[in-house]
PDB file of C-alpha atoms in Angstrom:
ATOM      1  CA  UNK M 202     -30.600  -8.463  -4.373  1.00  0.00           C
ATOM      2  CA  UNK M 203     -27.397  -6.646  -3.566  1.00  0.00           C
ATOM      3  CA  UNK M 204     -25.017  -9.496  -4.700  1.00  0.00           C
ATOM      4  CA  UNK M 205     -26.775  -9.536  -8.198  1.00  0.00           C
ATOM      5  CA  UNK M 206     -26.550  -5.805  -8.686  1.00  0.00           C
ATOM      6  CA  UNK M 207     -22.565  -6.082  -7.889  1.00  0.00           C
ATOM      7  CA  UNK M 208     -22.226  -8.975  -9.971  1.00  0.00           C
ATOM      8  CA  UNK M 209     -23.451  -6.778 -12.979  1.00  0.00           C
ATOM      9  CA  UNK M 210     -21.243  -4.352 -12.230  1.00  0.00           C
ATOM     10  CA  UNK M 211     -17.320  -4.540 -14.290  1.00  0.00           C
ATOM     11  CA  UNK M 212     -14.913  -4.389 -10.920  1.00  0.00           C
ATOM     12  CA  UNK M 213     -13.089  -1.364 -12.822  1.00  0.00           C
ATOM     13  CA  UNK M 214     -16.512   0.492 -12.008  1.00  0.00           C
ATOM     14  CA  UNK M 215     -16.013   0.130  -8.364  1.00  0.00           C
ATOM     15  CA  UNK M 216     -12.204   1.429  -8.109  1.00  0.00           C
ATOM     16  CA  UNK M 217     -13.129   4.419 -10.909  1.00  0.00           C
ATOM     17  CA  UNK M 218     -15.841   5.320  -8.574  1.00  0.00           C
ATOM     18  CA  UNK M 219     -13.374   5.608  -5.500  1.00  0.00           C
ATOM     19  CA  UNK M 220     -11.137   7.741  -7.027  1.00  0.00           C
ATOM     20  CA  UNK M 221     -14.088   9.801  -7.666  1.00  0.00           C
ATOM     21  CA  UNK M 222     -14.881  10.131  -4.138  1.00  0.00           C
ATOM     22  CA  UNK M 223     -11.335  10.753  -3.627  1.00  0.00           C
ATOM     23  CA  UNK M 224     -11.212  13.615  -6.032  1.00  0.00           C
ATOM     24  CA  UNK M 225     -13.851  15.089  -4.190  1.00  0.00           C
ATOM     25  CA  UNK M 226     -13.062  15.059  -0.934  1.00  0.00           C
ATOM     26  CA  UNK M 227      -9.651  15.940  -1.992  1.00  0.00           C
ATOM     27  CA  UNK M 228     -10.596  19.786  -2.383  1.00  0.00           C
ATOM     28  CA  UNK M 229     -11.310  19.641   0.978  1.00  0.00           C
ATOM     29  CA  UNK M 230      -7.323  19.861   1.712  1.00  0.00           C
ATOM     30  CA  UNK M 231      -6.327  20.852  -1.861  1.00  0.00           C
ATOM     31  CA  UNK M 232      -5.350  17.136  -2.680  1.00  0.00           C
ATOM     32  CA  UNK M 233      -4.227  18.507  -6.008  1.00  0.00           C
ATOM     33  CA  UNK M 234      -1.806  21.012  -4.620  1.00  0.00           C
ATOM     34  CA  UNK M 235       0.193  18.484  -2.495  1.00  0.00           C
ATOM     35  CA  UNK M 236       3.758  16.982  -3.122  1.00  0.00           C
ATOM     36  CA  UNK M 237       2.830  13.383  -2.028  1.00  0.00           C
ATOM     37  CA  UNK M 238       4.735  10.734   0.080  1.00  0.00           C
ATOM     38  CA  UNK M 239       3.289   7.375  -1.051  1.00  0.00           C
ATOM     39  CA  UNK M 240       3.477   3.641   0.215  1.00  0.00           C
ATOM     40  CA  UNK M 241       2.267   0.364  -1.207  1.00  0.00           C
ATOM     41  CA  UNK M 242       1.359  -2.524   0.698  1.00  0.00           C
ATOM     42  CA  UNK M 243      -0.959  -5.742   0.597  1.00  0.00           C
ATOM     43  CA  UNK M 244      -3.497  -6.593   2.648  1.00  0.00           C
ATOM     44  CA  UNK M 245      -6.035  -9.346   2.700  1.00  0.00           C
ATOM     45  CA  UNK M 246      -9.366 -10.422   4.244  1.00  0.00           C
ATOM     46  CA  UNK M 247     -10.286 -14.356   5.294  1.00  0.00           C
ATOM     47  CA  UNK M 248     -12.149 -16.634   3.404  1.00  0.00           C
ATOM     48  CA  UNK M 249     -13.937 -19.571   4.690  1.00  0.00           C
ATOM     49  CA  UNK M 250     -14.521 -22.607   2.451  1.00  0.00           C
ATOM     50  CA  UNK M 251     -12.901 -24.537  -0.612  1.00  0.00           C
ATOM     51  CA  UNK M 252     -10.615 -21.943  -2.022  1.00  0.00           C
ATOM     52  CA  UNK M 253     -11.202 -22.278  -5.353  1.00  0.00           C
ATOM     53  CA  UNK M 254     -10.138 -20.006  -8.532  1.00  0.00           C
ATOM     54  CA  UNK M 255      -7.444 -17.495  -9.235  1.00  0.00           C
ATOM     55  CA  UNK M 256      -8.741 -14.950  -6.909  1.00  0.00           C
ATOM     56  CA  UNK M 257      -8.180 -16.865  -3.378  1.00  0.00           C
ATOM     57  CA  UNK M 258      -4.579 -17.508  -2.047  1.00  0.00           C
ATOM     58  CA  UNK M 259      -4.537 -20.823   0.011  1.00  0.00           C
ATOM     59  CA  UNK M 260      -3.883 -20.487   3.821  1.00  0.00           C
ATOM     60  CA  UNK M 261      -3.407 -22.781   6.660  1.00  0.00           C
ATOM     61  CA  UNK M 262      -6.675 -23.477   7.883  1.00  0.00           C
ATOM     62  CA  UNK M 263      -5.719 -21.781  10.948  1.00  0.00           C
ATOM     63  CA  UNK M 264      -8.536 -20.234  12.940  1.00  0.00           C
ATOM     64  CA  UNK M 265     -10.646 -21.964  10.067  1.00  0.00           C
ATOM     65  CA  UNK M 266      -9.296 -19.459   7.271  1.00  0.00           C
ATOM     66  CA  UNK M 267      -8.626 -21.537   4.038  1.00  0.00           C
ATOM     67  CA  UNK M 268      -8.151 -19.019   2.188  1.00  0.00           C
ATOM     68  CA  UNK M 269      -7.592 -14.888   1.309  1.00  0.00           C
ATOM     69  CA  UNK M 270      -8.828 -12.425  -1.017  1.00  0.00           C
ATOM     70  CA  UNK M 271      -5.599  -9.996  -1.313  1.00  0.00           C
ATOM     71  CA  UNK M 272      -5.792  -6.469  -2.411  1.00  0.00           C
ATOM     72  CA  UNK M 273      -2.797  -3.835  -3.215  1.00  0.00           C
ATOM     73  CA  UNK M 274      -3.403  -0.752  -1.728  1.00  0.00           C
ATOM     74  CA  UNK M 275      -1.871   2.862  -2.586  1.00  0.00           C
ATOM     75  CA  UNK M 276      -1.993   5.394   0.471  1.00  0.00           C
ATOM     76  CA  UNK M 277      -0.943   9.219   1.462  1.00  0.00           C
ATOM     77  CA  UNK M 278       1.776   8.480   4.087  1.00  0.00           C
ATOM     78  CA  UNK M 279       3.477  12.061   3.897  1.00  0.00           C
ATOM     79  CA  UNK M 280       4.391  13.581   7.365  1.00  0.00           C
ATOM     80  CA  UNK M 281       2.755  17.457   6.279  1.00  0.00           C
ATOM     81  CA  UNK M 282      -0.732  15.473   5.337  1.00  0.00           C
ATOM     82  CA  UNK M 283      -2.634  14.896   8.534  1.00  0.00           C
ATOM     83  CA  UNK M 284      -5.000  13.114   5.552  1.00  0.00           C
ATOM     84  CA  UNK M 285      -3.382   9.566   5.287  1.00  0.00           C
ATOM     85  CA  UNK M 286      -6.059   8.377   3.056  1.00  0.00           C
ATOM     86  CA  UNK M 287      -6.010   5.153   0.693  1.00  0.00           C
ATOM     87  CA  UNK M 288      -5.904   6.680  -3.074  1.00  0.00           C
ATOM     88  CA  UNK M 289      -6.607   3.423  -4.658  1.00  0.00           C
ATOM     89  CA  UNK M 290      -7.081  -0.200  -4.192  1.00  0.00           C
ATOM     90  CA  UNK M 291      -6.910  -3.243  -6.454  1.00  0.00           C
ATOM     91  CA  UNK M 292      -7.516  -7.047  -6.236  1.00  0.00           C
ATOM     92  CA  UNK M 293      -5.277  -9.092  -7.049  1.00  0.00           C
ATOM     93  CA  UNK M 294      -4.879 -12.541  -8.459  1.00  0.00           C
ATOM     94  CA  UNK M 295      -2.227 -14.936  -8.130  1.00  0.00           C
ATOM     95  CA  UNK M 296       0.169 -14.692 -10.726  1.00  0.00           C
ATOM     96  CA  UNK M 297      -0.678 -10.962 -10.973  1.00  0.00           C
ATOM     97  CA  UNK M 298       2.429  -9.248 -12.451  1.00  0.00           C
ATOM     98  CA  UNK M 299       3.460  -6.753  -9.551  1.00  0.00           C
ATOM     99  CA  UNK M 300       5.203  -4.192 -11.058  1.00  0.00           C
ATOM    100  CA  UNK M 301       2.842  -3.788 -13.960  1.00  0.00           C
ATOM    101  CA  UNK M 302       0.435  -3.086 -11.178  1.00  0.00           C
ATOM    102  CA  UNK M 303       2.211  -0.993  -9.223  1.00  0.00           C
ATOM    103  CA  UNK M 304       3.048   1.234 -12.140  1.00  0.00           C
ATOM    104  CA  UNK M 305      -0.965   1.278 -12.811  1.00  0.00           C
ATOM    105  CA  UNK M 306      -2.285   2.547  -9.737  1.00  0.00           C
ATOM    106  CA  UNK M 307       0.903   5.543  -9.998  1.00  0.00           C
ATOM    107  CA  UNK M 308      -0.393   6.083 -13.348  1.00  0.00           C
ATOM    108  CA  UNK M 309      -4.025   6.920 -11.693  1.00  0.00           C
ATOM    109  CA  UNK M 310      -3.651   8.363  -8.412  1.00  0.00           C
ATOM    110  CA  UNK M 311      -0.684  11.122 -10.074  1.00  0.00           C
ATOM    111  CA  UNK M 312      -3.615  12.948 -11.700  1.00  0.00           C
ATOM    112  CA  UNK M 313      -4.837  13.445  -8.116  1.00  0.00           C
ATOM    113  CA  UNK M 314      -1.824  14.949  -6.522  1.00  0.00           C
ATOM    114  CA  UNK M 315       0.929  17.878  -7.686  1.00  0.00           C
ATOM    115  CA  UNK M 316       3.816  15.714  -7.523  1.00  0.00           C
ATOM    116  CA  UNK M 317       4.805  12.136  -5.925  1.00  0.00           C
ATOM    117  CA  UNK M 318       7.968  12.885  -4.220  1.00  0.00           C
ATOM    118  CA  UNK M 319       8.613   9.702  -3.185  1.00  0.00           C
ATOM    119  CA  UNK M 320       7.091   6.224  -2.766  1.00  0.00           C
ATOM    120  CA  UNK M 321       8.417   3.479   0.053  1.00  0.00           C
ATOM    121  CA  UNK M 322       8.136  -0.182  -0.237  1.00  0.00           C
ATOM    122  CA  UNK M 323       8.491  -2.881   2.070  1.00  0.00           C
ATOM    123  CA  UNK M 324      11.059  -6.150   1.480  1.00  0.00           C
ATOM    124  CA  UNK M 325       8.242  -8.217  -0.373  1.00  0.00           C
ATOM    125  CA  UNK M 326       8.597  -5.602  -3.374  1.00  0.00           C
ATOM    126  CA  UNK M 327      12.343  -5.763  -3.788  1.00  0.00           C
ATOM    127  CA  UNK M 328      12.221  -7.067  -7.351  1.00  0.00           C
ATOM    128  CA  UNK M 329      14.375  -6.369 -10.440  1.00  0.00           C
ATOM    129  CA  UNK M 330      11.832  -5.562 -12.809  1.00  0.00           C
ATOM    130  CA  UNK M 331       9.524  -2.899  -9.806  1.00  0.00           C
ATOM    131  CA  UNK M 332      12.632  -1.329  -9.882  1.00  0.00           C
ATOM    132  CA  UNK M 333      13.719  -1.227 -13.513  1.00  0.00           C
ATOM    133  CA  UNK M 334       9.679   0.059 -13.682  1.00  0.00           C
ATOM    134  CA  UNK M 335      10.003   2.679 -11.414  1.00  0.00           C
ATOM    135  CA  UNK M 336      12.986   3.971 -12.896  1.00  0.00           C
ATOM    136  CA  UNK M 337      11.381   4.170 -16.555  1.00  0.00           C
ATOM    137  CA  UNK M 338       8.226   6.092 -15.429  1.00  0.00           C
ATOM    138  CA  UNK M 339      10.587   8.273 -13.530  1.00  0.00           C
ATOM    139  CA  UNK M 340       9.038   7.667  -9.854  1.00  0.00           C
ATOM    140  CA  UNK M 341      11.337   8.111  -7.160  1.00  0.00           C
ATOM    141  CA  UNK M 342      11.418   4.995  -4.946  1.00  0.00           C
ATOM    142  CA  UNK M 343      12.712   3.713  -1.274  1.00  0.00           C
ATOM    143  CA  UNK M 344      12.946  -0.302  -0.806  1.00  0.00           C
ATOM    144  CA  UNK M 345      13.802  -2.284   2.296  1.00  0.00           C
ATOM    145  CA  UNK M 346      15.882  -4.581   1.010  1.00  0.00           C
ATOM    146  CA  UNK M 347      15.953  -8.389   2.595  1.00  0.00           C
ATOM    147  CA  UNK M 348      19.095  -9.230   3.675  1.00  0.00           C
ATOM    148  CA  UNK M 349      20.527 -11.347   1.340  1.00  0.00           C
ATOM    149  CA  UNK M 350      24.045 -13.062   0.932  1.00  0.00           C
ATOM    150  CA  UNK M 351      25.071  -9.937  -0.542  1.00  0.00           C
ATOM    151  CA  UNK M 352      23.656  -7.577   1.834  1.00  0.00           C
ATOM    152  CA  UNK M 353      25.081  -9.663   4.683  1.00  0.00           C
ATOM    153  CA  UNK M 354      28.637 -10.125   3.183  1.00  0.00           C
ATOM    154  CA  UNK M 355      29.029  -6.074   2.759  1.00  0.00           C
ATOM    155  CA  UNK M 356      27.229  -5.587   6.263  1.00  0.00           C
ATOM    156  CA  UNK M 357      29.685  -7.666   7.570  1.00  0.00           C
ATOM    157  CA  UNK M 358      32.929  -5.748   6.404  1.00  0.00           C
ATOM    158  CA  UNK M 359      31.294  -2.346   7.858  1.00  0.00           C
ATOM    159  CA  UNK M 360      32.015  -0.823  11.275  1.00  0.00           C
ATOM    160  CA  UNK M 361      29.224   0.179  13.535  1.00  0.00           C
ATOM    161  CA  UNK M 362      27.445   3.255  12.549  1.00  0.00           C
ATOM    162  CA  UNK M 363      29.047   2.998   9.296  1.00  0.00           C
ATOM    163  CA  UNK M 364      26.709   4.400   6.038  1.00  0.00           C
ATOM    164  CA  UNK M 365      27.481   3.622   2.487  1.00  0.00           C
ATOM    165  CA  UNK M 366      26.557   3.199  -0.880  1.00  0.00           C
ATOM    166  CA  UNK M 367      27.170   0.763  -3.556  1.00  0.00           C
ATOM    167  CA  UNK M 368      26.107   1.040  -7.239  1.00  0.00           C
ATOM    168  CA  UNK M 369      24.129  -2.464  -8.062  1.00  0.00           C
ATOM    169  CA  UNK M 370      23.790  -3.112 -11.437  1.00  0.00           C
ATOM    170  CA  UNK M 371      21.152  -5.931 -12.587  1.00  0.00           C
ATOM    171  CA  UNK M 372      19.702  -7.945 -15.530  1.00  0.00           C
ATOM    172  CA  UNK M 373      16.343  -9.186 -16.202  1.00  0.00           C
ATOM    173  CA  UNK M 374      14.888 -11.383 -18.617  1.00  0.00           C
ATOM    174  CA  UNK M 375      11.323 -10.887 -20.391  1.00  0.00           C
ATOM    175  CA  UNK M 376       9.887 -12.691 -23.187  1.00  0.00           C
ATOM    176  CA  UNK M 377      13.588 -13.508 -24.589  1.00  0.00           C
ATOM    177  CA  UNK M 378      14.963  -9.716 -23.485  1.00  0.00           C
ATOM    178  CA  UNK M 379      17.480  -9.184 -22.026  1.00  0.00           C
ATOM    179  CA  UNK M 380      16.739  -5.898 -19.914  1.00  0.00           C
ATOM    180  CA  UNK M 381      19.918  -4.079 -17.758  1.00  0.00           C
ATOM    181  CA  UNK M 382      18.910  -1.688 -15.134  1.00  0.00           C
ATOM    182  CA  UNK M 383      20.987  -0.186 -11.844  1.00  0.00           C
ATOM    183  CA  UNK M 384      19.902   0.937  -8.085  1.00  0.00           C
ATOM    184  CA  UNK M 385      21.649   2.429  -5.597  1.00  0.00           C
ATOM    185  CA  UNK M 386      21.790   0.448  -2.224  1.00  0.00           C
ATOM    186  CA  UNK M 387      22.293   2.083   0.866  1.00  0.00           C
ATOM    187  CA  UNK M 388      23.373   0.464   3.623  1.00  0.00           C
ATOM    188  CA  UNK M 389      23.980   1.497   7.299  1.00  0.00           C
ATOM    189  CA  UNK M 390      25.323  -0.838  10.054  1.00  0.00           C
ATOM    190  CA  UNK M 391      23.981  -0.802  13.496  1.00  0.00           C
ATOM    191  CA  UNK M 392      22.138   2.069  14.186  1.00  0.00           C
ATOM    192  CA  UNK M 393      20.904   2.914  17.364  1.00  0.00           C
ATOM    193  CA  UNK M 394      16.694   3.051  17.811  1.00  0.00           C
ATOM    194  CA  UNK M 395      15.806   5.207  20.454  1.00  0.00           C
ATOM    195  CA  UNK M 396      12.400   3.355  20.585  1.00  0.00           C
ATOM    196  CA  UNK M 397      13.449   0.253  21.251  1.00  0.00           C
ATOM    197  CA  UNK M 398      16.691   0.603  22.574  1.00  0.00           C
ATOM    198  CA  UNK M 399      18.079  -1.394  20.345  1.00  0.00           C
ATOM    199  CA  UNK M 400      20.745  -1.677  17.169  1.00  0.00           C
ATOM    200  CA  UNK M 401      19.795  -2.697  14.057  1.00  0.00           C
ATOM    201  CA  UNK M 402      21.150  -2.954  10.162  1.00  0.00           C
ATOM    202  CA  UNK M 403      19.341  -0.955   7.505  1.00  0.00           C
ATOM    203  CA  UNK M 404      19.927  -1.810   3.358  1.00  0.00           C
ATOM    204  CA  UNK M 405      17.556   0.032   0.844  1.00  0.00           C
ATOM    205  CA  UNK M 406      17.454   0.039  -2.828  1.00  0.00           C
ATOM    206  CA  UNK M 407      16.713   3.879  -4.392  1.00  0.00           C
ATOM    207  CA  UNK M 408      16.997   5.969  -7.421  1.00  0.00           C
ATOM    208  CA  UNK M 409      17.180   9.050  -5.885  1.00  0.00           C
ATOM    209  CA  UNK M 410      19.860  11.261  -7.057  1.00  0.00           C
ATOM    210  CA  UNK M 411      20.762  12.411  -3.632  1.00  0.00           C
ATOM    211  CA  UNK M 412      20.708  10.276  -0.024  1.00  0.00           C
ATOM    212  CA  UNK M 413      20.739  11.693   2.982  1.00  0.00           C
ATOM    213  CA  UNK M 414      21.719   9.626   5.425  1.00  0.00           C
ATOM    214  CA  UNK M 415      20.602  11.288   8.618  1.00  0.00           C
ATOM    215  CA  UNK M 416      16.951  11.041   7.048  1.00  0.00           C
ATOM    216  CA  UNK M 417      16.203   7.873   5.473  1.00  0.00           C
ATOM    217  CA  UNK M 418      15.195   5.860   8.069  1.00  0.00           C
ATOM    218  CA  UNK M 419      12.554   7.985   9.305  1.00  0.00           C
ATOM    219  CA  UNK M 420      11.505   8.329   5.508  1.00  0.00           C
ATOM    220  CA  UNK M 421      11.258   4.570   5.219  1.00  0.00           C
ATOM    221  CA  UNK M 422       9.434   4.243   8.462  1.00  0.00           C
ATOM    222  CA  UNK M 423       6.610   6.497   7.133  1.00  0.00           C
ATOM    223  CA  UNK M 424       5.664   3.489   5.458  1.00  0.00           C
ATOM    224  CA  UNK M 425       4.329   1.627   8.198  1.00  0.00           C
ATOM    225  CA  UNK M 426       1.400   4.329   8.615  1.00  0.00           C
ATOM    226  CA  UNK M 427      -0.201   2.512   5.638  1.00  0.00           C
ATOM    227  CA  UNK M 428      -0.826  -0.525   7.967  1.00  0.00           C
ATOM    228  CA  UNK M 429      -2.205   1.703  10.957  1.00  0.00           C
ATOM    229  CA  UNK M 430      -4.725   2.023   8.123  1.00  0.00           C
ATOM    230  CA  UNK M 431      -5.476  -1.018   7.638  1.00  0.00           C
ATOM    231  CA  UNK M 432      -6.017  -1.360  11.189  1.00  0.00           C
ATOM    232  CA  UNK M 433      -8.821   1.202  11.487  1.00  0.00           C
ATOM    233  CA  UNK M 434     -10.131  -0.324   8.312  1.00  0.00           C
ATOM    234  CA  UNK M 435     -10.548  -3.595  10.363  1.00  0.00           C
ATOM    235  CA  UNK M 436     -13.052  -1.964  12.773  1.00  0.00           C
ATOM    236  CA  UNK M 437     -15.445  -1.790   9.824  1.00  0.00           C
ATOM    237  CA  UNK M 438     -14.935  -4.716   8.292  1.00  0.00           C
ATOM    238  CA  UNK M 439     -17.998  -6.364   6.245  1.00  0.00           C
ATOM    239  CA  UNK M 440     -18.161 -10.362   7.181  1.00  0.00           C
ATOM    240  CA  UNK M 441     -18.886 -11.927   4.020  1.00  0.00           C
ATOM    241  CA  UNK M 442     -18.623 -15.943   3.049  1.00  0.00           C
ATOM    242  CA  UNK M 443     -18.971 -14.643  -0.515  1.00  0.00           C
ATOM    243  CA  UNK M 444     -16.502 -16.180  -3.221  1.00  0.00           C
ATOM    244  CA  UNK M 445     -16.928 -13.505  -5.695  1.00  0.00           C
ATOM    245  CA  UNK M 446     -14.177 -11.261  -6.036  1.00  0.00           C
ATOM    246  CA  UNK M 447     -16.547  -8.731  -7.037  1.00  0.00           C
ATOM    247  CA  UNK M 448     -18.558  -8.346  -4.407  1.00  0.00           C
ATOM    248  CA  UNK M 449     -15.642  -9.016  -1.885  1.00  0.00           C
ATOM    249  CA  UNK M 450     -14.048  -5.840  -3.519  1.00  0.00           C
ATOM    250  CA  UNK M 451     -17.217  -4.021  -3.285  1.00  0.00           C
ATOM    251  CA  UNK M 452     -17.313  -4.537   0.288  1.00  0.00           C
ATOM    252  CA  UNK M 453     -13.546  -3.609   0.632  1.00  0.00           C
ATOM    253  CA  UNK M 454     -13.571  -0.525  -1.084  1.00  0.00           C
ATOM    254  CA  UNK M 455     -16.816   0.344   1.097  1.00  0.00           C
ATOM    255  CA  UNK M 456     -14.775  -0.166   3.967  1.00  0.00           C
ATOM    256  CA  UNK M 457     -12.257   2.499   2.498  1.00  0.00           C
ATOM    257  CA  UNK M 458     -14.873   5.074   1.751  1.00  0.00           C
ATOM    258  CA  UNK M 459     -15.985   4.970   5.197  1.00  0.00           C
ATOM    259  CA  UNK M 460     -12.434   5.434   6.443  1.00  0.00           C
ATOM    260  CA  UNK M 461     -11.763   8.210   3.938  1.00  0.00           C
ATOM    261  CA  UNK M 462     -15.247   9.752   5.285  1.00  0.00           C
ATOM    262  CA  UNK M 463     -14.004   9.493   8.737  1.00  0.00           C
ATOM    263  CA  UNK M 464     -10.112  10.739   7.733  1.00  0.00           C
ATOM    264  CA  UNK M 465     -11.226  14.005   5.541  1.00  0.00           C
ATOM    265  CA  UNK M 466     -14.494  14.907   7.664  1.00  0.00           C
ATOM    266  CA  UNK M 467     -14.569  13.750  11.297  1.00  0.00           C
ATOM    267  CA  UNK M 468     -11.170  12.344  12.811  1.00  0.00           C
ATOM    268  CA  UNK M 469     -10.765  15.743  14.192  1.00  0.00           C
ATOM    269  CA  UNK M 470     -14.289  15.655  15.731  1.00  0.00           C
ATOM    270  CA  UNK M 471     -14.882  11.744  16.804  1.00  0.00           C
ATOM    271  CA  UNK M 472     -13.257   8.169  16.883  1.00  0.00           C
ATOM    272  CA  UNK M 473     -13.879   6.168  14.089  1.00  0.00           C
ATOM    273  CA  UNK M 474     -15.273   3.621  16.167  1.00  0.00           C
ATOM    274  CA  UNK M 475     -17.974   6.448  17.180  1.00  0.00           C
ATOM    275  CA  UNK M 476     -18.339   7.757  13.362  1.00  0.00           C
ATOM    276  CA  UNK M 477     -19.412   3.909  12.545  1.00  0.00           C
ATOM    277  CA  UNK M 478     -21.919   3.480  15.437  1.00  0.00           C
ATOM    278  CA  UNK M 479     -23.509   6.935  14.077  1.00  0.00           C
ATOM    279  CA  UNK M 480     -23.626   6.417  10.524  1.00  0.00           C
ATOM    280  CA  UNK M 481     -25.401   3.161  11.827  1.00  0.00           C
ATOM    281  CA  UNK M 482     -27.885   5.042  13.524  1.00  0.00           C
ATOM    282  CA  UNK M 483     -28.432   7.496  10.949  1.00  0.00           C
ATOM    283  CA  UNK M 484     -29.295   4.612   8.315  1.00  0.00           C
ATOM    284  CA  UNK M 485     -31.597   2.590  10.577  1.00  0.00           C
ATOM    285  CA  UNK M 486     -33.364   6.023  11.633  1.00  0.00           C
ATOM    286  CA  UNK M 487     -33.776   7.087   7.513  1.00  0.00           C
ATOM    287  CA  UNK M 488     -34.551   3.116   7.012  1.00  0.00           C
ATOM    288  CA  UNK M 489     -37.771   3.508   9.351  1.00  0.00           C
ATOM    289  CA  UNK M 490     -38.823   6.737   7.587  1.00  0.00           C
ATOM    290  CA  UNK M 491     -39.206   5.060   4.309  1.00  0.00           C
TER     291      UNK M 491
END
């Protein structure tokens, strides 16, 4: 059966084959000559049953969902590249090292592009280890910072529309070794947002040598495009009750392959839903001719 065949294949084979597909389709829009802005985010797929093992994260039970399989995705979100495609996704288990996983993903997608000009992260990725790791690998990052007590204190002392930077030094204890790093905190107080007609405070962490306050918010908002990609992928969701991470990841990667094919080859012609229906009818026709 399909599931037995999938179980015989190492998980690594799935993402390496996906990377080959990205490389092949990338030639259609000269991906290897692009300077890209990337975004990372976690997404998940529902599990119904008894959540056992390290791959299924426990859930509330709402709508009968008792657990989640989680995946880390890296996608293109550049404004000047129409093909906003996921470059790689990997399943992540409970207790995984986020910084190491992000760095590994960057190392395997880097050969596909000319250069990585910026990597965007939401507040869930704000960690000293990730910032230290990205600075060591020389990847420019922009991370949305949670409004902790330090950030709230700094913002409280600022005036409306004020913008400033702070050099933030930190320590990290890993395996009884103290590592030191630093990042630049960019703070913006009560900035007007045209779309919502409201004022917002913003806080970012970055290792970029220069910061353009006029564009930093717009640069970060490009990260939201990866969430748009997840919503598109949901239209191709393959339902499964399997507890096996290999099977769940295979289906997840297959969903992203469909999205990849549509974005690169058919997006200007049909909607993703129409593309999926056409694919279904083509498969049925071929099956009948076997």
